[in-house]
CSV table of C-alpha atoms in Angstrom, one decimal:
chain,number,residue,atom,x,y,z
P,1,MET,CA,35.1,47.0,-46.7
P,2,GLN,CA,35.2,43.3,-46.5
P,3,SER,CA,32.4,41.4,-47.2
P,4,ALA,CA,33.4,37.5,-47.3
P,5,VAL,CA,31.7,35.6,-44.3
P,6,ASP,CA,33.4,36.2,-40.9
P,7,PRO,CA,35.4,33.0,-40.1
P,8,SER,CA,33.5,32.4,-36.8
P,9,ALA,CA,29.8,33.2,-38.0
P,10,THR,CA,29.5,29.6,-38.1
P,11,HIS,CA,30.0,29.4,-34.1
P,12,ALA,CA,28.2,32.1,-33.1
P,13,GLN,CA,24.9,31.6,-31.1
P,14,PRO,CA,21.3,31.2,-32.2
P,15,LEU,CA,19.6,34.8,-31.9
P,16,PRO,CA,17.0,35.2,-28.4
P,17,GLY,CA,13.4,37.0,-29.3
P,18,PRO,CA,9.7,36.9,-28.5
P,19,PRO,CA,8.6,33.2,-29.9
P,20,GLY,CA,5.7,34.6,-32.0
P,21,LEU,CA,2.7,32.2,-33.1
P,22,PRO,CA,2.2,29.9,-35.9
P,23,ILE,CA,2.3,31.2,-39.2
P,24,VAL,CA,1.8,34.6,-38.2
P,25,GLY,CA,5.0,35.0,-36.2
P,26,SER,CA,5.0,38.2,-33.9
P,27,ILE,CA,3.0,40.1,-36.3
P,28,PRO,CA,-0.1,40.5,-33.8
P,29,ASP,CA,2.4,42.1,-31.3
P,30,LEU,CA,3.6,44.2,-33.9
P,31,VAL,CA,-0.2,45.7,-34.8
P,32,ARG,CA,-1.7,45.8,-31.6
P,33,LYS,CA,1.5,47.6,-29.8
P,34,GLY,CA,3.2,49.2,-32.6
P,35,ARG,CA,6.3,48.2,-34.2
P,36,PHE,CA,8.4,51.2,-32.1
P,37,ALA,CA,6.9,50.2,-28.6
P,38,PHE,CA,7.4,46.2,-29.5
P,39,ILE,CA,10.7,46.8,-30.4
P,40,LEU,CA,11.8,48.6,-27.4
P,41,GLU,CA,10.1,46.1,-25.5
P,42,SER,CA,11.7,43.3,-27.1
P,43,TRP,CA,15.2,45.0,-26.2
P,44,ARG,CA,14.6,45.5,-22.6
P,45,ARG,CA,13.6,41.7,-22.7
P,46,TYR,CA,16.4,40.0,-24.9
P,47,GLY,CA,19.4,42.4,-24.8
P,48,ASP,CA,21.2,44.4,-28.0
P,49,ILE,CA,20.5,42.2,-30.7
P,50,PHE,CA,17.1,39.6,-31.3
P,51,SER,CA,15.5,38.3,-34.2
P,52,ILE,CA,11.6,39.0,-33.8
P,53,PRO,CA,9.4,36.1,-36.2
P,54,LEU,CA,7.0,37.1,-39.0
P,55,ILE,CA,5.0,35.7,-41.5
P,56,ARG,CA,5.7,32.2,-42.2
P,57,LEU,CA,3.3,30.6,-44.9
P,58,PRO,CA,5.3,28.4,-47.0
P,59,VAL,CA,2.0,27.2,-48.8
P,60,VAL,CA,2.1,31.0,-50.5
P,61,ASP,CA,5.0,29.9,-52.3
P,62,GLN,CA,2.1,28.1,-54.6
P,63,SER,CA,0.4,31.7,-55.5
P,64,PRO,CA,2.7,34.4,-56.7
P,65,TRP,CA,-0.3,37.1,-56.5
P,66,LEU,CA,-1.2,36.0,-53.2
P,67,SER,CA,2.5,35.9,-52.1
P,68,HIS,CA,2.8,39.6,-53.1
P,69,VAL,CA,-0.4,40.7,-51.7
P,70,LEU,CA,1.3,39.2,-48.5
P,71,ALA,CA,4.6,41.1,-49.1
P,72,ARG,CA,6.5,37.6,-49.2
P,73,GLU,CA,8.5,39.0,-51.6
P,74,HIS,CA,9.0,41.7,-49.7
P,75,ALA,CA,9.4,41.3,-46.2
P,76,PRO,CA,11.6,38.1,-44.6
P,77,LYS,CA,10.2,35.3,-42.3
P,78,GLU,CA,12.2,37.1,-39.5
P,79,LEU,CA,13.7,40.4,-39.0
P,80,ILE,CA,16.6,40.9,-36.9
P,81,VAL,CA,16.6,44.0,-34.8
P,82,THR,CA,20.4,45.4,-32.8
P,83,CYS,CA,20.3,48.1,-30.2
P,84,HIS,CA,24.0,48.4,-29.9
P,85,PRO,CA,26.2,51.2,-31.2
P,86,GLU,CA,29.0,48.6,-31.8
P,87,ALA,CA,26.7,46.1,-34.2
P,88,ALA,CA,25.5,49.7,-36.2
P,89,ASP,CA,29.0,50.7,-36.8
P,90,GLN,CA,29.6,47.5,-38.3
P,91,ILE,CA,26.7,47.6,-40.7
P,92,LEU,CA,27.4,51.0,-41.7
P,93,ARG,CA,31.2,51.6,-41.7
P,94,ARG,CA,33.6,48.5,-41.4
P,95,ARG,CA,31.4,45.6,-43.3
P,96,SER,CA,29.0,47.7,-45.1
P,97,ASP,CA,29.7,46.1,-48.0
P,98,ASN,CA,28.2,43.0,-46.7
P,99,TYR,CA,25.2,44.9,-45.9
P,100,PRO,CA,23.8,47.1,-48.6
P,101,LYS,CA,19.7,48.4,-48.8
P,102,GLY,CA,17.7,45.6,-49.6
P,103,ARG,CA,14.0,44.3,-50.2
P,104,GLY,CA,12.8,46.9,-47.1
P,105,TYR,CA,13.5,49.7,-49.5
P,106,ASP,CA,11.0,48.7,-52.4
P,107,ALA,CA,8.3,50.6,-50.4
P,108,VAL,CA,10.2,54.2,-50.5
P,109,ARG,CA,11.6,53.2,-54.4
P,110,VAL,CA,7.7,53.5,-55.2
P,111,LEU,CA,8.1,57.1,-54.6
P,112,MET,CA,11.8,58.3,-54.8
P,113,GLY,CA,12.6,55.7,-57.9
P,114,ASP,CA,16.4,55.2,-57.7
P,115,GLY,CA,17.7,58.2,-55.8
P,116,LEU,CA,20.3,58.5,-53.5
P,117,VAL,CA,18.0,56.6,-50.2
P,118,THR,CA,17.4,53.5,-52.5
P,119,ALA,CA,20.3,53.4,-55.2
P,120,THR,CA,22.9,50.5,-54.4
P,121,GLY,CA,26.0,49.6,-56.2
P,122,GLU,CA,27.6,51.4,-59.0
P,123,SER,CA,24.6,53.0,-59.8
P,124,TRP,CA,25.0,54.8,-56.2
P,125,ARG,CA,28.6,55.6,-56.3
P,126,ARG,CA,27.7,57.5,-59.4
P,127,GLU,CA,25.2,59.5,-58.7
P,128,ARG,CA,27.2,60.6,-55.1
P,129,ARG,CA,29.9,61.7,-56.9
P,130,LEU,CA,27.8,64.0,-59.2
P,131,LEU,CA,26.1,65.2,-56.1
P,132,GLN,CA,28.3,65.8,-53.6
P,133,PRO,CA,30.0,68.9,-54.4
P,134,ALA,CA,26.0,70.5,-54.2
P,135,PHE,CA,26.4,69.8,-50.5
P,136,ARG,CA,30.3,71.1,-49.7
P,137,ARG,CA,31.1,74.0,-47.9
P,138,PRO,CA,31.2,76.7,-50.5
P,139,ALA,CA,27.9,75.9,-52.2
P,140,ILE,CA,26.3,75.6,-48.7
P,141,ARG,CA,28.2,79.1,-48.3
P,142,ASP,CA,25.8,80.5,-51.2
P,143,PHE,CA,22.5,79.0,-50.4
P,144,LEU,CA,22.9,81.2,-46.7
P,145,PRO,CA,21.4,84.2,-48.0
P,146,THR,CA,18.2,82.1,-49.3
P,147,MET,CA,17.7,80.4,-45.7
P,148,GLU,CA,18.3,84.1,-44.5
P,149,ARG,CA,15.7,85.6,-46.7
P,150,CYS,CA,13.2,82.8,-46.0
P,151,THR,CA,13.4,82.9,-42.2
P,152,ALA,CA,13.3,86.5,-42.4
P,153,ASP,CA,10.0,86.6,-44.4
P,154,MET,CA,8.2,84.0,-41.4
P,155,LEU,CA,9.2,86.2,-38.9
P,156,ALA,CA,7.6,89.4,-40.7
P,157,THR,CA,4.9,87.4,-40.8
P,158,TRP,CA,4.7,86.1,-37.5
P,159,GLU,CA,5.0,90.0,-36.5
P,160,ARG,CA,1.5,90.7,-38.0
P,161,ARG,CA,0.1,87.1,-36.6
P,162,TYR,CA,1.4,86.1,-33.5
P,163,ALA,CA,3.6,88.2,-31.6
P,164,SER,CA,0.4,89.8,-29.5
P,165,GLY,CA,0.6,85.9,-28.1
P,166,HIS,CA,-1.7,83.7,-30.3
P,167,ALA,CA,-0.8,80.2,-30.3
P,168,PHE,CA,-0.1,78.6,-33.4
P,169,ASP,CA,1.4,75.2,-34.5
P,170,VAL,CA,4.9,75.4,-34.5
P,171,TYR,CA,5.8,72.2,-36.4
P,172,GLY,CA,3.5,73.8,-39.2
P,173,GLU,CA,5.6,76.7,-39.3
P,174,MET,CA,9.1,75.0,-39.4
P,175,MET,CA,7.7,72.7,-42.2
P,176,ASP,CA,6.7,75.6,-44.2
P,177,LEU,CA,9.9,77.0,-43.8
P,178,ALA,CA,12.2,73.8,-44.4
P,179,ARG,CA,9.8,73.2,-47.4
P,180,ARG,CA,10.4,76.3,-49.1
P,181,ILE,CA,14.1,76.8,-48.2
P,182,ILE,CA,14.8,73.4,-49.8
P,183,GLY,CA,12.7,74.1,-52.5
P,184,LEU,CA,14.4,77.6,-54.0
P,185,THR,CA,17.7,76.0,-53.0
P,186,MET,CA,16.8,72.9,-54.7
P,187,PHE,CA,15.1,74.2,-57.7
P,188,GLY,CA,15.3,78.3,-57.7
P,189,THR,CA,12.0,78.6,-57.2
P,190,ASP,CA,9.1,78.7,-54.3
P,191,LEU,CA,7.0,75.3,-54.3
P,192,GLY,CA,4.6,77.4,-52.1
P,193,PRO,CA,3.3,77.2,-48.8
P,194,SER,CA,1.2,73.6,-47.2
P,195,SER,CA,-1.8,74.7,-48.9
P,196,SER,CA,-0.4,74.6,-52.0
P,197,GLU,CA,-1.3,71.7,-54.4
P,198,SER,CA,2.6,70.4,-54.7
P,199,ALA,CA,2.5,70.4,-50.5
P,200,GLN,CA,-0.1,68.6,-50.3
P,201,ALA,CA,0.8,65.7,-52.7
P,202,ILE,CA,4.1,65.6,-50.6
P,203,THR,CA,1.8,65.0,-47.6
P,204,VAL,CA,0.0,62.5,-49.2
P,205,ALA,CA,2.5,60.7,-50.9
P,206,LEU,CA,4.8,60.4,-47.3
P,207,GLU,CA,1.6,59.1,-45.9
P,208,GLY,CA,1.3,56.4,-48.6
P,209,MET,CA,4.8,55.3,-48.4
P,210,GLY,CA,4.6,55.2,-44.2
P,211,ARG,CA,1.9,52.8,-44.7
P,212,ARG,CA,3.8,50.4,-47.1
P,213,MET,CA,6.7,50.9,-44.8
P,214,GLU,CA,4.8,49.9,-41.7
P,215,GLY,CA,2.2,47.4,-43.1
P,216,THR,CA,2.8,43.9,-43.5
P,217,VAL,CA,0.6,43.4,-46.0
P,218,ALA,CA,1.4,45.8,-48.9
P,219,LEU,CA,-1.0,45.5,-51.8
P,220,PRO,CA,0.3,46.3,-55.6
P,221,LEU,CA,-0.2,49.6,-56.7
P,222,SER,CA,-2.0,47.9,-59.4
P,223,ILE,CA,-5.1,47.4,-57.3
P,224,PRO,CA,-7.3,50.3,-57.4
P,225,THR,CA,-8.0,50.6,-53.1
P,226,PRO,CA,-8.6,54.1,-52.2
P,227,ALA,CA,-5.4,54.6,-50.5
P,228,ASN,CA,-3.8,53.1,-53.2
P,229,ARG,CA,-5.7,55.6,-55.9
P,230,ARG,CA,-4.9,58.6,-53.6
P,231,PHE,CA,-1.0,57.8,-53.4
P,232,GLN,CA,-0.7,57.3,-57.1
P,233,ARG,CA,-2.7,60.8,-57.9
P,234,ALA,CA,0.5,62.3,-56.0
P,235,ILE,CA,3.1,60.6,-57.5
P,236,ASP,CA,1.8,61.3,-60.7
P,237,LEU,CA,1.3,65.1,-59.4
P,238,LEU,CA,4.9,65.1,-58.1
P,239,ASN,CA,6.2,64.0,-61.5
P,240,GLN,CA,4.2,66.3,-63.5
P,241,ILE,CA,5.4,69.6,-61.4
P,242,VAL,CA,9.0,68.3,-61.0
P,243,PHE,CA,9.5,66.8,-65.0
P,244,ASP,CA,7.7,70.7,-66.1
P,245,ILE,CA,10.4,72.5,-63.9
P,246,ILE,CA,13.3,69.9,-65.2
P,247,GLY,CA,12.2,70.9,-68.7
P,248,ARG,CA,11.5,74.7,-68.3
P,249,ALA,CA,15.4,74.8,-66.8
P,250,ARG,CA,16.6,72.9,-69.5
P,251,ASP,CA,15.3,75.4,-72.0
P,252,GLY,CA,16.3,78.5,-69.9
P,253,ARG,CA,12.4,79.2,-69.2
P,254,LEU,CA,13.0,79.1,-65.3
P,255,ASP,CA,13.6,82.2,-64.0
P,256,SER,CA,15.1,82.3,-61.2
P,257,ASP,CA,18.6,84.0,-59.8
P,258,GLU,CA,18.8,81.4,-56.8
P,259,PRO,CA,22.0,79.5,-56.7
P,260,ASN,CA,20.4,76.1,-56.9
P,261,ILE,CA,21.2,72.5,-56.9
P,262,LEU,CA,19.4,71.8,-60.3
P,263,GLN,CA,21.2,73.7,-62.3
P,264,ALA,CA,23.9,71.8,-60.6
P,265,MET,CA,22.3,68.4,-62.2
P,266,LEU,CA,21.9,70.0,-65.5
P,267,ALA,CA,25.2,70.5,-65.8
P,268,ALA,CA,27.0,67.9,-63.8
P,269,ARG,CA,28.6,65.0,-66.4
P,270,ASP,CA,29.7,61.3,-65.4
P,271,GLU,CA,33.6,61.8,-64.8
P,272,GLU,CA,33.9,58.1,-66.4
P,273,SER,CA,31.4,58.4,-69.5
P,274,GLY,CA,30.7,62.0,-69.4
P,275,ALA,CA,27.2,61.6,-70.0
P,276,PRO,CA,24.9,64.1,-68.3
P,277,MET,CA,22.0,62.9,-66.0
P,278,SER,CA,18.7,61.9,-67.8
P,279,ASP,CA,15.3,64.0,-66.6
P,280,ARG,CA,14.2,60.9,-65.2
P,281,GLN,CA,17.7,60.7,-63.0
P,282,ILE,CA,17.0,64.0,-62.3
P,283,ARG,CA,13.4,63.3,-60.9
P,284,ASP,CA,14.4,60.4,-58.9
P,285,GLU,CA,17.3,62.8,-57.1
P,286,VAL,CA,14.7,65.8,-56.6
P,287,ILE,CA,12.2,64.1,-55.3
P,288,THR,CA,14.4,62.0,-52.8
P,289,LEU,CA,16.0,65.2,-51.6
P,290,TYR,CA,13.4,67.4,-51.6
P,291,ILE,CA,11.6,64.8,-49.1
P,292,ALA,CA,14.5,64.0,-47.2
P,293,GLY,CA,15.6,67.2,-46.6
P,294,HIS,CA,12.7,69.4,-45.3
P,295,GLU,CA,10.7,66.9,-42.9
P,296,THR,CA,14.1,66.1,-41.3
P,297,THR,CA,14.8,69.8,-41.1
P,298,ALA,CA,11.5,70.8,-39.6
P,299,LEU,CA,11.6,68.1,-37.0
P,300,THR,CA,15.0,69.2,-35.7
P,301,LEU,CA,13.8,73.0,-35.4
P,302,THR,CA,10.5,72.1,-33.7
P,303,TRP,CA,12.0,69.3,-31.2
P,304,SER,CA,14.9,72.3,-30.6
P,305,LEU,CA,12.1,74.9,-29.7
P,306,ASP,CA,10.4,72.8,-27.8
P,307,TYR,CA,13.4,71.6,-26.0
P,308,LEU,CA,14.5,75.2,-25.3
P,309,ALA,CA,11.2,76.2,-24.5
P,310,ARG,CA,11.4,73.3,-21.3
P,311,TYR,CA,14.8,74.1,-20.2
P,312,PRO,CA,15.1,77.6,-19.4
P,313,GLU,CA,18.7,77.4,-18.4
P,314,VAL,CA,20.0,75.9,-22.0
P,315,ARG,CA,17.9,78.4,-23.8
P,316,GLU,CA,19.6,81.2,-21.6
P,317,ARG,CA,23.2,79.8,-22.5
P,318,VAL,CA,21.9,79.8,-26.6
P,319,GLU,CA,20.7,83.2,-26.5
P,320,ALA,CA,24.1,84.8,-25.3
P,321,GLU,CA,26.0,82.8,-27.7
P,322,ILE,CA,23.7,84.1,-30.4
P,323,ALA,CA,24.2,87.7,-29.1
P,324,ALA,CA,28.1,87.4,-29.3
P,325,THR,CA,28.4,85.5,-32.5
P,326,VAL,CA,25.9,86.3,-35.0
P,327,ARG,CA,25.2,89.6,-36.3
P,328,ASP,CA,21.7,91.0,-36.3
P,329,SER,CA,22.1,93.0,-39.7
P,330,GLU,CA,22.9,91.0,-42.4
P,331,ALA,CA,22.8,87.2,-43.2
P,332,PRO,CA,25.5,84.9,-40.9
P,333,THR,CA,28.2,83.7,-42.4
P,334,LEU,CA,29.5,80.0,-42.2
P,335,GLU,CA,32.1,81.3,-39.9
P,336,GLU,CA,29.5,82.6,-37.5
P,337,LEU,CA,27.3,79.9,-37.4
P,338,ASP,CA,30.9,77.7,-36.5
P,339,ARG,CA,31.0,79.6,-33.7
P,340,MET,CA,27.4,78.6,-32.4
P,341,THR,CA,29.3,75.7,-30.5
P,342,TYR,CA,27.1,75.4,-27.6
P,343,THR,CA,24.1,75.7,-30.1
P,344,ARG,CA,25.4,72.8,-32.1
P,345,MET,CA,25.7,70.7,-28.8
P,346,VAL,CA,22.2,71.5,-28.0
P,347,ILE,CA,20.9,70.4,-31.3
P,348,ASP,CA,23.0,66.7,-31.4
P,349,GLU,CA,21.2,66.5,-27.5
P,350,VAL,CA,17.9,66.9,-29.7
P,351,LEU,CA,19.2,64.9,-32.3
P,352,ARG,CA,20.0,62.2,-29.5
P,353,LEU,CA,16.7,62.0,-27.6
P,354,ARG,CA,14.4,62.3,-31.1
P,355,PRO,CA,16.3,61.5,-33.9
P,356,PRO,CA,14.1,62.0,-37.6
P,357,ALA,CA,14.8,58.5,-38.7
P,358,TRP,CA,14.1,56.1,-35.4
P,359,ALA,CA,15.3,53.1,-37.2
P,360,LEU,CA,17.0,51.9,-40.6
P,361,ALA,CA,17.6,48.1,-41.9
P,362,ARG,CA,19.8,46.4,-44.4
P,363,GLU,CA,20.4,43.2,-45.8
P,364,ALA,CA,23.2,40.8,-45.3
P,365,VAL,CA,24.7,39.4,-48.5
P,366,ALA,CA,27.0,36.9,-46.9
P,367,GLU,CA,27.1,35.2,-43.1
P,368,ASP,CA,28.2,37.1,-40.8
P,369,GLU,CA,28.6,37.3,-36.9
P,370,LEU,CA,27.1,40.5,-35.0
P,371,LEU,CA,27.9,40.8,-31.3
P,372,GLY,CA,28.7,36.9,-31.1
P,373,ARG,CA,25.4,36.4,-33.2
P,374,ARG,CA,24.8,34.3,-36.1
P,375,ILE,CA,23.5,36.5,-38.9
P,376,PRO,CA,22.4,34.4,-41.7
P,377,ALA,CA,22.9,35.6,-45.7
P,378,GLY,CA,20.0,37.2,-47.0
P,379,ALA,CA,18.6,38.4,-43.2
P,380,VAL,CA,17.6,42.0,-42.8
P,381,VAL,CA,19.0,43.8,-40.0
P,382,MET,CA,17.4,46.7,-39.0
P,383,PHE,CA,19.5,48.7,-36.0
P,384,ASN,CA,17.2,51.1,-33.9
P,385,ILE,CA,18.5,54.5,-34.0
P,386,TYR,CA,16.3,55.6,-31.0
P,387,ALA,CA,17.6,52.3,-28.7
P,388,ILE,CA,21.5,53.1,-29.7
P,389,HIS,CA,21.5,56.7,-28.6
P,390,ARG,CA,19.7,55.6,-25.0
P,391,HIS,CA,22.3,52.7,-24.8
P,392,PRO,CA,24.0,52.5,-21.2
P,393,ALA,CA,27.0,52.2,-22.4
P,394,SER,CA,27.6,55.0,-24.1
P,395,TRP,CA,25.5,57.3,-22.4
P,396,GLU,CA,26.8,58.3,-18.7
P,397,GLY,CA,23.9,58.7,-15.8
P,398,ASP,CA,20.2,58.7,-17.1
P,399,PRO,CA,20.5,58.1,-20.9
P,400,ASP,CA,16.9,59.4,-21.0
P,401,ALA,CA,18.3,62.4,-18.9
P,402,SER,CA,19.0,65.4,-21.4
P,403,ASP,CA,22.1,67.1,-21.2
P,404,PRO,CA,24.4,69.4,-24.3
P,405,ASP,CA,27.2,68.7,-22.2
P,406,ARG,CA,27.4,65.4,-23.5
P,407,PHE,CA,28.9,66.7,-26.8
P,408,LEU,CA,31.4,68.6,-24.9
P,409,PRO,CA,34.6,67.5,-27.9
P,410,ALA,CA,36.3,65.3,-25.2
P,411,LYS,CA,33.4,63.1,-24.2
P,412,VAL,CA,32.8,62.8,-28.5
P,413,GLU,CA,36.3,61.9,-28.5
P,414,ALA,CA,36.1,58.8,-26.1
P,415,ARG,CA,32.9,57.6,-27.2
P,416,HIS,CA,32.2,55.1,-29.5
P,417,ARG,CA,31.8,56.6,-32.8
P,418,GLY,CA,28.7,54.1,-33.5
P,419,ALA,CA,26.7,56.0,-30.6
P,420,HIS,CA,25.3,58.7,-31.8
P,421,ILE,CA,24.0,58.3,-35.7
P,422,PRO,CA,21.3,60.8,-36.5
P,423,PHE,CA,23.1,61.3,-39.5
P,424,ILE,CA,24.4,57.5,-39.6
P,425,VAL,CA,28.3,57.1,-40.6
P,426,GLY,CA,30.2,55.0,-43.3
P,427,PRO,CA,30.0,56.0,-47.3
P,428,ARG,CA,26.4,56.0,-47.0
P,429,ALA,CA,25.8,58.7,-44.1
P,430,CYS,CA,23.6,61.4,-44.9
P,431,ILE,CA,24.8,63.8,-48.0
P,432,GLY,CA,22.7,66.5,-46.6
P,433,LYS,CA,24.0,66.5,-43.0
P,434,ILE,CA,26.0,69.9,-43.1
P,435,PHE,CA,23.3,71.4,-45.3
P,436,SER,CA,20.9,70.5,-42.8
P,437,ILE,CA,23.1,71.4,-39.4
P,438,TYR,CA,23.5,75.0,-41.0
P,439,GLU,CA,20.2,75.6,-42.1
P,440,THR,CA,19.1,74.7,-38.5
P,441,LEU,CA,21.8,77.0,-36.9
P,442,LEU,CA,21.0,80.2,-38.7
P,443,ALA,CA,16.7,79.3,-38.3
P,444,LEU,CA,18.0,79.1,-34.3
P,445,ALA,CA,19.9,82.2,-34.5
P,446,ARG,CA,17.2,84.4,-35.7
P,447,LEU,CA,14.3,83.0,-34.0
P,448,LEU,CA,15.5,83.1,-30.5
P,449,ALA,CA,17.5,86.3,-30.7
P,450,ARG,CA,13.7,87.9,-31.5
P,451,TYR,CA,11.3,85.2,-29.6
P,452,ARG,CA,11.4,83.4,-26.3
P,453,PHE,CA,8.5,80.1,-27.2
P,454,GLU,CA,6.2,78.9,-24.8
P,455,PRO,CA,4.4,76.0,-24.9
P,456,VAL,CA,0.4,76.1,-24.8
P,457,ASP,CA,0.4,72.5,-22.5
P,458,PRO,CA,3.3,71.6,-20.4
P,459,ALA,CA,3.0,67.9,-20.9
P,460,PRO,CA,5.4,66.2,-23.1
P,461,ILE,CA,4.6,66.7,-26.8
P,462,PRO,CA,3.1,63.2,-27.9
P,463,PHE,CA,4.9,61.5,-31.1
P,464,THR,CA,4.4,58.9,-33.7
P,465,ALA,CA,7.0,56.7,-35.2
P,466,VAL,CA,6.1,55.8,-38.7
P,467,ALA,CA,9.4,56.3,-41.1
P,468,THR,CA,10.4,59.7,-38.8
P,469,LEU,CA,9.8,60.3,-35.4
P,470,ARG,CA,7.0,63.3,-35.5
P,471,PRO,CA,4.4,65.0,-33.3
P,472,SER,CA,1.3,63.7,-33.4
P,473,GLY,CA,-0.2,66.3,-33.7
P,474,PRO,CA,0.1,70.3,-33.9
P,475,VAL,CA,2.7,71.7,-31.1
P,476,MET,CA,1.1,74.7,-30.1
P,477,MET,CA,3.4,77.2,-28.7
P,478,ARG,CA,2.8,81.2,-28.0
P,479,ILE,CA,6.0,83.8,-28.7
P,480,ARG,CA,7.2,86.4,-26.6
P,481,PRO,CA,8.9,89.3,-27.9
P,482,ARG,CA,12.5,89.5,-26.3
């Protein structure tokens, strides 16, 4: 990957965008309208690449403490946004060395440490090498019985509680299912339901991290605001739980017959130095994979069930495919799940319309050019996945309309490789992609073979865009036995 300056960059055109106000830039609009809505509005007004002015406070340079409070050290003077698949592919794949993760990930690092999401350079390459085997097909084959058992346990509970027609929160149930699966496959132990201490700590920590990612003002954790105290308590509790599990696993006191990723981490050795992973390295990876591995899959399952409930002709094709490909008597095999090709197309369409991560950002090392516009060195560049998934250059007809046939193999082959990036592309593509896809396929195979889902409210589900696109409240549904 080349990271040298593009020779044409110095001749590129300046960026369009909202003019903003003196000192505060476009921050009032970002706060009033919300970051998600304002960026989409700017896309429609200014095109596929534009600049949003942020805080402009040169006087703050004289005050290091005030500079930190105003996130001066962490937030740039402008945010460059692109909504085009070509630009996303350049950032993520063709010139990825020029666009590492930068200052914007400091808010994530507070919780996740130097795990795969936040690590850079040789540190990231080493961690990726150590962890990659745990996410390949042979390892996932070993995890399928755990996924099957967790799903069967949930269905048994549903039979007692909801099969008579009581409405329940599908999003909450999918969070519990994904949390249990990732807990067992990660640690070999069940961390408990949503009411448990660990789950509540994860919820508080995610909310705290989301506020720091969303906000312009980022008060240091050392300033004891109520929100900071809650956030720090949650991090401390998670550290206590995770370090205790790591210690018990090292000493052979973790009583589990489950194949799990923690054991693979403990056994891993760096291929160059031969050194094992430290407890801190394992902690950072465990927290990273746990957080990244349960909410995103739970969201995909929730949006998929809602989608299928609203499109009966699609649901019937999925039900027929499940009946023809997956045995009901024992855990599905990878080969059976591979034959659920139409269901996979439905999942891909759901991920297009509701990508779990709606936008991500990178920081330019050297001056570059994107879509004929100059990108200065040090610029923070956001690629808006939600908008890219609706770009008319890539999606025929009405990009907002739903159609799983968009993912027929011939159409996928003809489409720009940057057009559909729910797991991103390039060297930093999500390590857990196939884990998540097989988990989703297995869960849908079992749920849809047993029940039909009916939304309590026919209106579209409102969503909130923070780090992820999540429902704004409970997703209430009823199930009817088939």
